[in-house]
Coordinates of C-alpha atoms in Angstrom, one line a residue:
Chain A
X92 CA 79.1 51.1 -52.8
X93 CA 76.0 53.0 -51.7
X94 CA 76.6 56.0 -54.0
X95 CA 74.8 59.2 -52.8
X96 CA 72.4 58.6 -49.9
X97 CA 69.7 61.1 -49.0
X98 CA 67.6 61.0 -45.8
X99 CA 64.8 61.3 -45.1
X100 CA 62.9 60.3 -48.3
X101 CA 59.7 62.2 -47.2
X102 CA 59.1 65.0 -44.7
X103 CA 56.3 67.2 -43.7
X104 CA 57.1 70.4 -41.8
X105 CA 55.0 73.2 -40.4
X106 CA 55.8 76.7 -41.4
X107 CA 58.6 78.1 -39.3
X108 CA 60.1 74.8 -38.3
X109 CA 63.7 73.9 -39.1
X110 CA 65.2 70.8 -40.3
X111 CA 68.3 69.3 -42.0
X112 CA 68.3 67.2 -45.1
X113 CA 71.1 64.8 -45.0
X114 CA 73.4 63.8 -48.0
X115 CA 76.3 61.4 -47.8
X116 CA 78.5 59.9 -50.5
X117 CA 81.0 57.1 -50.3
X118 CA 82.8 57.6 -53.6
X119 CA 85.3 60.2 -52.3
X120 CA 84.0 62.7 -54.8
X121 CA 85.4 66.2 -54.2
X122 CA 82.4 68.1 -55.4
X123 CA 78.8 68.1 -54.1
X124 CA 75.7 70.1 -54.7
X125 CA 72.0 70.5 -53.8
X126 CA 69.1 71.0 -56.3
X127 CA 65.4 71.5 -55.9
X128 CA 62.9 70.3 -58.4
X129 CA 59.6 72.1 -59.0
X130 CA 57.0 71.4 -61.7
X131 CA 57.8 73.2 -65.0
X132 CA 61.1 74.5 -63.7
X133 CA 63.5 71.6 -64.0
X134 CA 66.2 71.3 -61.3
X135 CA 67.7 74.5 -59.9
X136 CA 71.0 74.7 -58.0
X137 CA 70.7 75.8 -54.4
X138 CA 74.3 75.5 -53.0
X139 CA 77.4 73.6 -54.0
X140 CA 80.8 72.7 -52.6
X141 CA 84.1 72.2 -54.3
X142 CA 85.7 70.5 -51.2
X143 CA 85.6 70.2 -47.5
X144 CA 85.3 73.6 -45.9
X145 CA 84.3 75.4 -49.2
X146 CA 80.8 76.2 -50.2
X147 CA 79.1 78.7 -52.5
X148 CA 75.6 79.8 -53.5
X149 CA 73.8 78.6 -56.6
X150 CA 70.8 80.0 -58.3
X151 CA 68.2 79.8 -55.5
X152 CA 70.1 79.9 -52.1
X153 CA 67.7 82.0 -50.0
X154 CA 66.3 80.2 -47.0
X155 CA 69.0 77.5 -47.1
X156 CA 72.3 77.0 -45.4
X157 CA 75.0 74.4 -46.0
X158 CA 78.3 73.4 -44.6
X159 CA 80.9 70.8 -45.6
X160 CA 83.0 69.6 -42.7
X161 CA 84.0 66.3 -44.4
X162 CA 84.3 65.1 -47.9
X163 CA 81.5 62.6 -47.4
X164 CA 78.7 64.7 -46.0
X165 CA 76.9 67.8 -47.3
X166 CA 73.8 68.6 -45.2
X167 CA 71.2 71.2 -46.3
X168 CA 69.6 73.2 -43.5
X169 CA 66.2 74.9 -43.7
X170 CA 66.3 77.5 -40.8
X171 CA 62.6 78.5 -40.9
X172 CA 60.6 76.5 -43.4
X173 CA 58.1 78.3 -45.7
X174 CA 55.4 76.8 -48.0
X175 CA 57.5 78.0 -51.0
X176 CA 60.1 75.5 -50.0
X177 CA 57.8 72.6 -50.7
X178 CA 59.7 70.7 -53.4
X179 CA 61.7 67.6 -54.2
X180 CA 65.4 68.0 -53.2
X181 CA 68.2 66.2 -54.9
X182 CA 71.8 65.9 -53.7
X183 CA 74.6 65.2 -56.2
X184 CA 78.3 64.5 -56.1
X185 CA 80.6 65.2 -59.0
X186 CA 83.7 63.4 -60.3
X187 CA 86.3 64.1 -62.9
X188 CA 85.4 62.8 -66.3
X189 CA 87.9 63.6 -69.0
X190 CA 88.3 67.3 -69.2
X191 CA 85.0 67.9 -67.2
X192 CA 82.8 66.2 -64.7
X193 CA 80.2 63.5 -64.3
X194 CA 77.4 63.6 -61.7
X195 CA 75.8 61.0 -59.4
X196 CA 72.4 61.9 -57.9
X197 CA 70.7 60.7 -54.8
X198 CA 67.1 59.4 -54.9
X199 CA 65.6 62.6 -53.5
X200 CA 63.8 64.0 -50.5
X201 CA 60.2 65.1 -51.0
X202 CA 59.5 67.9 -48.6
X203 CA 56.1 69.5 -47.9
X204 CA 55.7 72.6 -45.8
X205 CA 52.2 73.3 -44.5
Chain B
X180 CA 76.6 81.8 -68.1
X181 CA 75.4 78.5 -69.3
X182 CA 71.8 77.7 -70.0
X183 CA 69.6 75.0 -71.6
X184 CA 66.4 75.3 -73.5
X185 CA 64.1 72.3 -74.1
X186 CA 61.5 72.9 -76.7
X187 CA 58.2 71.4 -75.9
X188 CA 57.2 70.7 -72.3
X189 CA 55.0 67.8 -73.5
X190 CA 55.6 65.4 -76.4
X191 CA 53.3 62.6 -77.4
X192 CA 54.2 59.8 -79.8
X193 CA 52.7 56.5 -80.8
X194 CA 54.3 53.3 -79.8
X195 CA 56.8 52.4 -82.5
X196 CA 57.2 56.0 -83.7
X197 CA 60.3 58.1 -83.7
X198 CA 61.1 60.0 -80.5
X199 CA 62.7 63.4 -80.9
X200 CA 63.3 65.6 -77.8
X201 CA 64.9 68.9 -78.5
X202 CA 67.6 70.6 -76.5
X203 CA 69.6 73.8 -77.3
X204 CA 72.4 75.0 -75.0
X205 CA 74.4 78.1 -74.4
X206 CA 77.8 78.0 -73.0
X207 CA 80.9 80.3 -73.0
X208 CA 83.3 77.3 -73.0
X209 CA 83.2 73.9 -74.5
X210 CA 80.2 72.2 -72.9
X211 CA 79.6 68.9 -71.3
X212 CA 76.0 67.8 -72.1
X213 CA 73.8 65.3 -70.4
X214 CA 70.4 63.7 -70.8
X215 CA 68.6 62.4 -67.7
X216 CA 65.4 60.5 -67.5
X217 CA 63.0 60.6 -64.5
X218 CA 60.3 58.1 -64.0
X219 CA 57.3 59.0 -61.8
X220 CA 58.3 59.5 -58.2
X221 CA 61.9 58.4 -58.8
X222 CA 65.3 60.1 -59.0
X223 CA 67.3 61.0 -62.0
X224 CA 68.9 58.3 -64.2
X225 CA 71.7 59.2 -66.7
X226 CA 70.7 58.3 -70.3
X227 CA 73.8 59.6 -72.0
X228 CA 76.5 62.2 -71.9
X229 CA 78.7 64.2 -74.4
X230 CA 82.2 64.8 -73.2
X231 CA 83.9 66.2 -76.3
X232 CA 84.7 62.9 -77.9
X233 CA 82.4 61.5 -80.6
X234 CA 79.6 63.9 -81.5
X235 CA 77.0 61.0 -81.8
X236 CA 76.5 59.6 -78.4
X237 CA 74.7 56.3 -77.7
X238 CA 73.0 55.8 -74.4
X239 CA 70.9 53.3 -72.6
X240 CA 67.5 52.0 -73.7
X241 CA 68.2 52.7 -77.3
X242 CA 68.5 56.4 -77.0
X243 CA 71.1 58.5 -78.7
X244 CA 72.0 62.2 -79.1
X245 CA 74.0 64.2 -81.6
X246 CA 76.1 67.2 -80.6
X247 CA 75.9 69.9 -83.2
X248 CA 78.1 72.8 -82.3
X249 CA 77.0 75.0 -85.3
X250 CA 73.4 74.6 -84.1
X251 CA 74.2 74.6 -80.3
X252 CA 71.9 71.6 -80.1
X253 CA 72.0 68.2 -78.4
X254 CA 68.7 66.6 -79.4
X255 CA 67.7 63.2 -78.0
X256 CA 66.3 60.5 -80.4
X257 CA 65.1 57.0 -80.3
X258 CA 64.0 55.2 -83.5
X259 CA 61.0 53.3 -82.0
X260 CA 59.2 54.4 -78.9
X261 CA 58.1 51.9 -76.3
X262 CA 55.4 52.3 -73.6
X263 CA 58.2 52.1 -71.0
X264 CA 59.8 55.2 -72.4
X265 CA 57.0 57.4 -70.9
X266 CA 58.8 59.6 -68.4
X267 CA 60.2 63.1 -68.0
X268 CA 63.5 63.9 -69.8
X269 CA 65.9 66.6 -68.8
X270 CA 68.8 68.1 -70.8
X271 CA 71.6 69.5 -68.7
X272 CA 74.9 71.3 -69.4
X273 CA 78.1 71.9 -67.4
X274 CA 81.1 73.9 -68.3
X275 CA 83.8 71.3 -68.5
X276 CA 86.8 73.5 -68.2
X277 CA 86.0 75.9 -65.4
X278 CA 86.4 75.6 -61.6
X279 CA 82.7 75.4 -61.1
X280 CA 82.6 71.7 -61.3
X281 CA 79.4 71.3 -59.3
X282 CA 77.3 73.6 -61.4
X283 CA 75.0 71.6 -63.6
X284 CA 72.3 73.6 -65.4
X285 CA 69.1 71.9 -66.3
X286 CA 66.4 72.6 -68.8
X287 CA 62.8 72.7 -67.7
X288 CA 62.1 69.1 -68.8
X289 CA 60.0 67.4 -71.5
X290 CA 57.3 64.9 -70.5
X291 CA 57.1 62.1 -73.0
X292 CA 53.8 60.3 -73.5
X293 CA 53.6 57.1 -75.5
X294 CA 50.3 56.0 -76.8
X295 CA 49.1 52.8 -78.3

Protein backbone atom coordinates (compact mmCIF):
# COMPACT_ATOMS: atom_id res chain seq x y z
CA UNK A 1 0.00 0.00 0.00
CA UNK A 2 1.73 3.18 -1.17
CA UNK A 3 -0.84 5.59 0.34
CA UNK A 4 -0.74 9.03 -1.29
CA UNK A 5 2.06 9.51 -3.81
CA UNK A 6 3.11 12.94 -5.03
CA UNK A 7 5.48 13.66 -7.90
CA UNK A 8 7.80 15.41 -8.37
CA UNK A 9 9.29 16.08 -4.92
CA UNK A 10 11.10 19.20 -6.11
CA UNK A 11 10.58 21.48 -9.09
CA UNK A 12 11.94 24.81 -10.29
CA UNK A 13 9.90 26.72 -12.85
CA UNK A 14 10.39 29.95 -14.70
CA UNK A 15 7.66 32.56 -14.50
CA UNK A 16 5.02 31.83 -17.13
CA UNK A 17 5.78 28.15 -17.47
CA UNK A 18 3.11 25.55 -16.91
CA UNK A 19 3.32 22.25 -15.12
CA UNK A 20 1.25 19.54 -13.47
CA UNK A 21 1.77 18.26 -9.97
CA UNK A 22 0.74 14.64 -9.78
CA UNK A 23 -1.14 12.99 -6.93
CA UNK A 24 -2.22 9.37 -6.79
CA UNK A 25 -3.75 7.26 -4.04
CA UNK A 26 -4.27 3.53 -3.92
CA UNK A 27 -6.68 3.37 -0.99
CA UNK A 28 -9.89 3.85 -2.98
CA UNK A 29 -10.63 7.03 -1.01
CA UNK A 30 -13.49 9.02 -2.42
CA UNK A 31 -12.29 12.45 -1.39
CA UNK A 32 -9.06 14.19 -2.39
CA UNK A 33 -7.67 17.69 -1.91
CA UNK A 34 -4.70 19.97 -2.54
CA UNK A 35 -3.12 22.32 0.00
CA UNK A 36 -0.29 24.79 -0.16
CA UNK A 37 1.95 25.53 2.80
CA UNK A 38 3.57 28.92 3.27
CA UNK A 39 5.58 30.15 6.28
CA UNK A 40 3.36 31.58 9.00
CA UNK A 41 0.16 30.70 7.15
CA UNK A 42 -0.27 27.01 7.82
CA UNK A 43 -1.83 24.92 5.08
CA UNK A 44 -4.49 26.43 2.88
CA UNK A 45 -6.95 24.52 0.73
CA UNK A 46 -6.59 25.08 -3.02
CA UNK A 47 -9.09 22.66 -4.59
CA UNK A 48 -10.88 19.55 -3.51
CA UNK A 49 -12.88 16.69 -5.00
CA UNK A 50 -15.67 14.60 -3.53
CA UNK A 51 -15.49 11.98 -6.27
CA UNK A 52 -14.54 11.29 -9.86
CA UNK A 53 -15.79 14.07 -12.10
CA UNK A 54 -16.58 16.43 -9.20
CA UNK A 55 -14.27 19.22 -8.07
CA UNK A 56 -14.68 22.49 -6.21
CA UNK A 57 -12.63 25.49 -5.14
CA UNK A 58 -11.04 25.92 -1.77
CA UNK A 59 -9.64 29.00 -0.08
CA UNK A 60 -6.91 29.91 -2.61
CA UNK A 61 -7.87 28.52 -6.05
CA UNK A 62 -6.63 31.31 -8.32
CA UNK A 63 -3.93 30.22 -10.77
CA UNK A 64 -4.64 26.52 -10.32
CA UNK A 65 -6.80 24.00 -12.19
CA UNK A 66 -7.78 20.48 -11.24
CA UNK A 67 -9.68 17.58 -12.72
CA UNK A 68 -10.66 14.17 -11.36
CA UNK A 69 -11.15 11.64 -14.12
CA UNK A 70 -10.48 8.61 -11.89
CA UNK A 71 -10.81 7.86 -8.19
CA UNK A 72 -7.05 7.34 -7.93
CA UNK A 73 -5.65 10.51 -9.50
CA UNK A 74 -6.05 14.20 -8.72
CA UNK A 75 -3.52 16.33 -10.64
CA UNK A 76 -2.98 20.03 -9.93
CA UNK A 77 -2.16 22.23 -12.91
CA UNK A 78 -0.37 25.55 -12.87
CA UNK A 79 -1.23 27.21 -16.19
CA UNK A 80 1.19 30.15 -15.97
CA UNK A 81 3.48 29.97 -12.96
CA UNK A 82 4.09 33.09 -10.87
CA UNK A 83 6.62 33.70 -8.07
CA UNK A 84 3.68 33.91 -5.63
CA UNK A 85 3.10 30.21 -6.29
CA UNK A 86 6.43 29.30 -4.74
CA UNK A 87 5.32 27.00 -1.95
CA UNK A 88 5.17 23.45 -0.69
CA UNK A 89 2.17 21.58 -2.04
CA UNK A 90 0.47 18.72 -0.25
CA UNK A 91 -2.12 16.34 -1.62
CA UNK A 92 -4.46 14.50 0.73
CA UNK A 93 -7.10 11.83 0.46
CA UNK A 94 -9.96 11.47 2.90
CA UNK A 95 -11.74 8.44 4.27
CA UNK A 96 -14.83 7.84 6.36
CA UNK A 97 -14.03 7.84 10.08
CA UNK A 98 -17.02 7.35 12.32
CA UNK A 99 -19.36 10.25 11.61
CA UNK A 100 -16.65 12.26 9.91
CA UNK A 101 -13.44 11.81 8.01
CA UNK A 102 -9.74 11.06 8.43
CA UNK A 103 -6.98 12.29 6.15
CA UNK A 104 -3.83 10.84 4.61
CA UNK A 105 -1.23 13.25 3.26
CA UNK A 106 1.41 12.85 0.60
CA UNK A 107 5.02 13.80 1.29
CA UNK A 108 4.76 17.10 -0.58
CA UNK A 109 6.14 18.86 -3.65
CA UNK A 110 8.46 21.80 -3.11
CA UNK A 111 7.95 24.26 -5.97
CA UNK A 112 10.09 27.30 -6.67
CA UNK A 113 9.08 29.81 -9.35
CA UNK A 114 11.85 32.15 -10.46
CA UNK B 1 -17.36 28.49 8.51
CA UNK B 2 -14.79 26.56 10.47
CA UNK B 3 -11.55 28.09 11.70
CA UNK B 4 -8.62 27.33 13.98
CA UNK B 5 -6.48 29.65 16.08
CA UNK B 6 -3.15 28.53 17.43
CA UNK B 7 -1.83 30.84 20.13
CA UNK B 8 1.91 31.32 19.93
CA UNK B 9 3.81 30.83 16.70
CA UNK B 10 6.90 29.82 18.67
CA UNK B 11 7.09 27.95 21.96
CA UNK B 12 10.35 27.12 23.73
CA UNK B 13 10.61 24.61 26.58
CA UNK B 14 13.44 22.92 28.41
CA UNK B 15 14.00 19.22 27.98
CA UNK B 16 11.89 17.41 30.58
CA UNK B 17 9.43 20.29 30.96
CA UNK B 18 5.73 20.25 30.21
CA UNK B 19 4.73 20.96 26.62
CA UNK B 20 1.49 22.91 26.12
CA UNK B 21 0.45 23.97 22.62
CA UNK B 22 -2.82 25.86 22.43
CA UNK B 23 -5.57 25.45 19.85
CA UNK B 24 -9.01 27.03 19.76
CA UNK B 25 -11.54 26.23 17.07
CA UNK B 26 -14.73 27.57 15.62
CA UNK B 27 -17.24 25.31 13.93
CA UNK B 28 -20.96 25.49 13.25
CA UNK B 29 -21.36 21.73 13.62
CA UNK B 30 -19.74 19.13 15.89
CA UNK B 31 -16.09 19.24 14.87
CA UNK B 32 -13.48 16.65 14.16
CA UNK B 33 -10.13 17.91 15.46
CA UNK B 34 -6.61 16.88 14.59
CA UNK B 35 -3.05 17.58 15.61
CA UNK B 36 -0.30 17.05 13.05
CA UNK B 37 3.46 17.28 13.46
CA UNK B 38 5.90 18.29 10.76
CA UNK B 39 9.62 17.73 11.10
CA UNK B 40 11.96 19.87 8.99
CA UNK B 41 11.61 19.21 5.26
CA UNK B 42 9.11 16.44 5.83
CA UNK B 43 5.40 15.90 5.36
CA UNK B 44 2.61 15.88 7.91
CA UNK B 45 2.30 13.12 10.47
CA UNK B 46 -0.90 12.61 12.42
CA UNK B 47 -0.34 12.88 16.17
CA UNK B 48 -3.90 12.36 17.33
CA UNK B 49 -7.52 13.01 16.44
CA UNK B 50 -10.79 13.74 18.20
CA UNK B 51 -13.83 12.11 16.62
CA UNK B 52 -16.56 12.75 19.22
CA UNK B 53 -15.76 9.72 21.37
CA UNK B 54 -13.60 10.27 24.49
CA UNK B 55 -12.76 13.91 25.18
CA UNK B 56 -9.21 13.04 26.28
CA UNK B 57 -7.34 11.73 23.29
CA UNK B 58 -4.00 9.99 23.49
CA UNK B 59 -1.67 10.07 20.51
CA UNK B 60 1.75 8.97 19.49
CA UNK B 61 5.05 9.94 21.13
CA UNK B 62 3.40 10.58 24.51
CA UNK B 63 1.20 13.45 23.35
CA UNK B 64 -2.41 13.89 24.36
CA UNK B 65 -5.14 16.50 23.86
CA UNK B 66 -8.38 17.29 25.62
CA UNK B 67 -11.50 18.43 23.80
CA UNK B 68 -13.32 21.11 25.80
CA UNK B 69 -16.53 22.14 24.12
CA UNK B 70 -17.29 24.93 26.62
CA UNK B 71 -13.92 26.53 25.87
CA UNK B 72 -13.85 25.53 22.16
CA UNK B 73 -10.33 24.30 22.79
CA UNK B 74 -8.21 21.31 21.89
CA UNK B 75 -4.83 21.97 23.51
CA UNK B 76 -1.94 19.56 22.97
CA UNK B 77 0.17 18.47 25.93
CA UNK B 78 3.10 16.24 26.76
CA UNK B 79 4.31 15.83 30.35
CA UNK B 80 8.03 15.78 29.56
CA UNK B 81 9.60 17.27 26.44
CA UNK B 82 12.32 15.48 24.56
CA UNK B 83 14.79 16.98 22.11
CA UNK B 84 13.21 14.91 19.35
CA UNK B 85 9.90 16.77 19.86
CA UNK B 86 11.32 19.88 18.21
CA UNK B 87 9.11 20.40 15.15
CA UNK B 88 6.17 22.40 13.89
CA UNK B 89 2.74 21.45 15.13
CA UNK B 90 -0.54 22.11 13.36
CA UNK B 91 -4.05 21.98 14.74
CA UNK B 92 -6.81 21.33 12.20
CA UNK B 93 -10.59 21.05 12.14
CA UNK B 94 -13.07 19.44 9.80
CA UNK B 95 -16.83 19.51 9.97
CA UNK B 96 -17.71 15.88 10.50
CA UNK B 97 -21.32 15.98 9.45
CA UNK B 98 -21.41 18.03 6.29
CA UNK B 99 -20.82 17.12 2.68
CA UNK B 100 -17.53 18.96 2.53
CA UNK B 101 -15.51 15.93 3.55
CA UNK B 102 -12.31 17.13 1.96
CA UNK B 103 -12.17 20.50 3.68
CA UNK B 104 -9.65 20.45 6.48
CA UNK B 105 -8.89 23.86 7.96
CA UNK B 106 -5.47 24.36 9.55
CA UNK B 107 -4.12 26.75 12.10
CA UNK B 108 -0.99 28.71 11.28
CA UNK B 109 1.22 26.36 13.23
CA UNK B 110 3.38 26.46 16.36
CA UNK B 111 7.10 25.82 16.17
CA UNK B 112 8.29 23.97 19.26
CA UNK B 113 11.88 24.45 20.35
CA UNK B 114 13.34 22.17 23.03
CA UNK B 115 16.45 23.35 24.84
CA UNK B 116 18.89 21.55 27.12
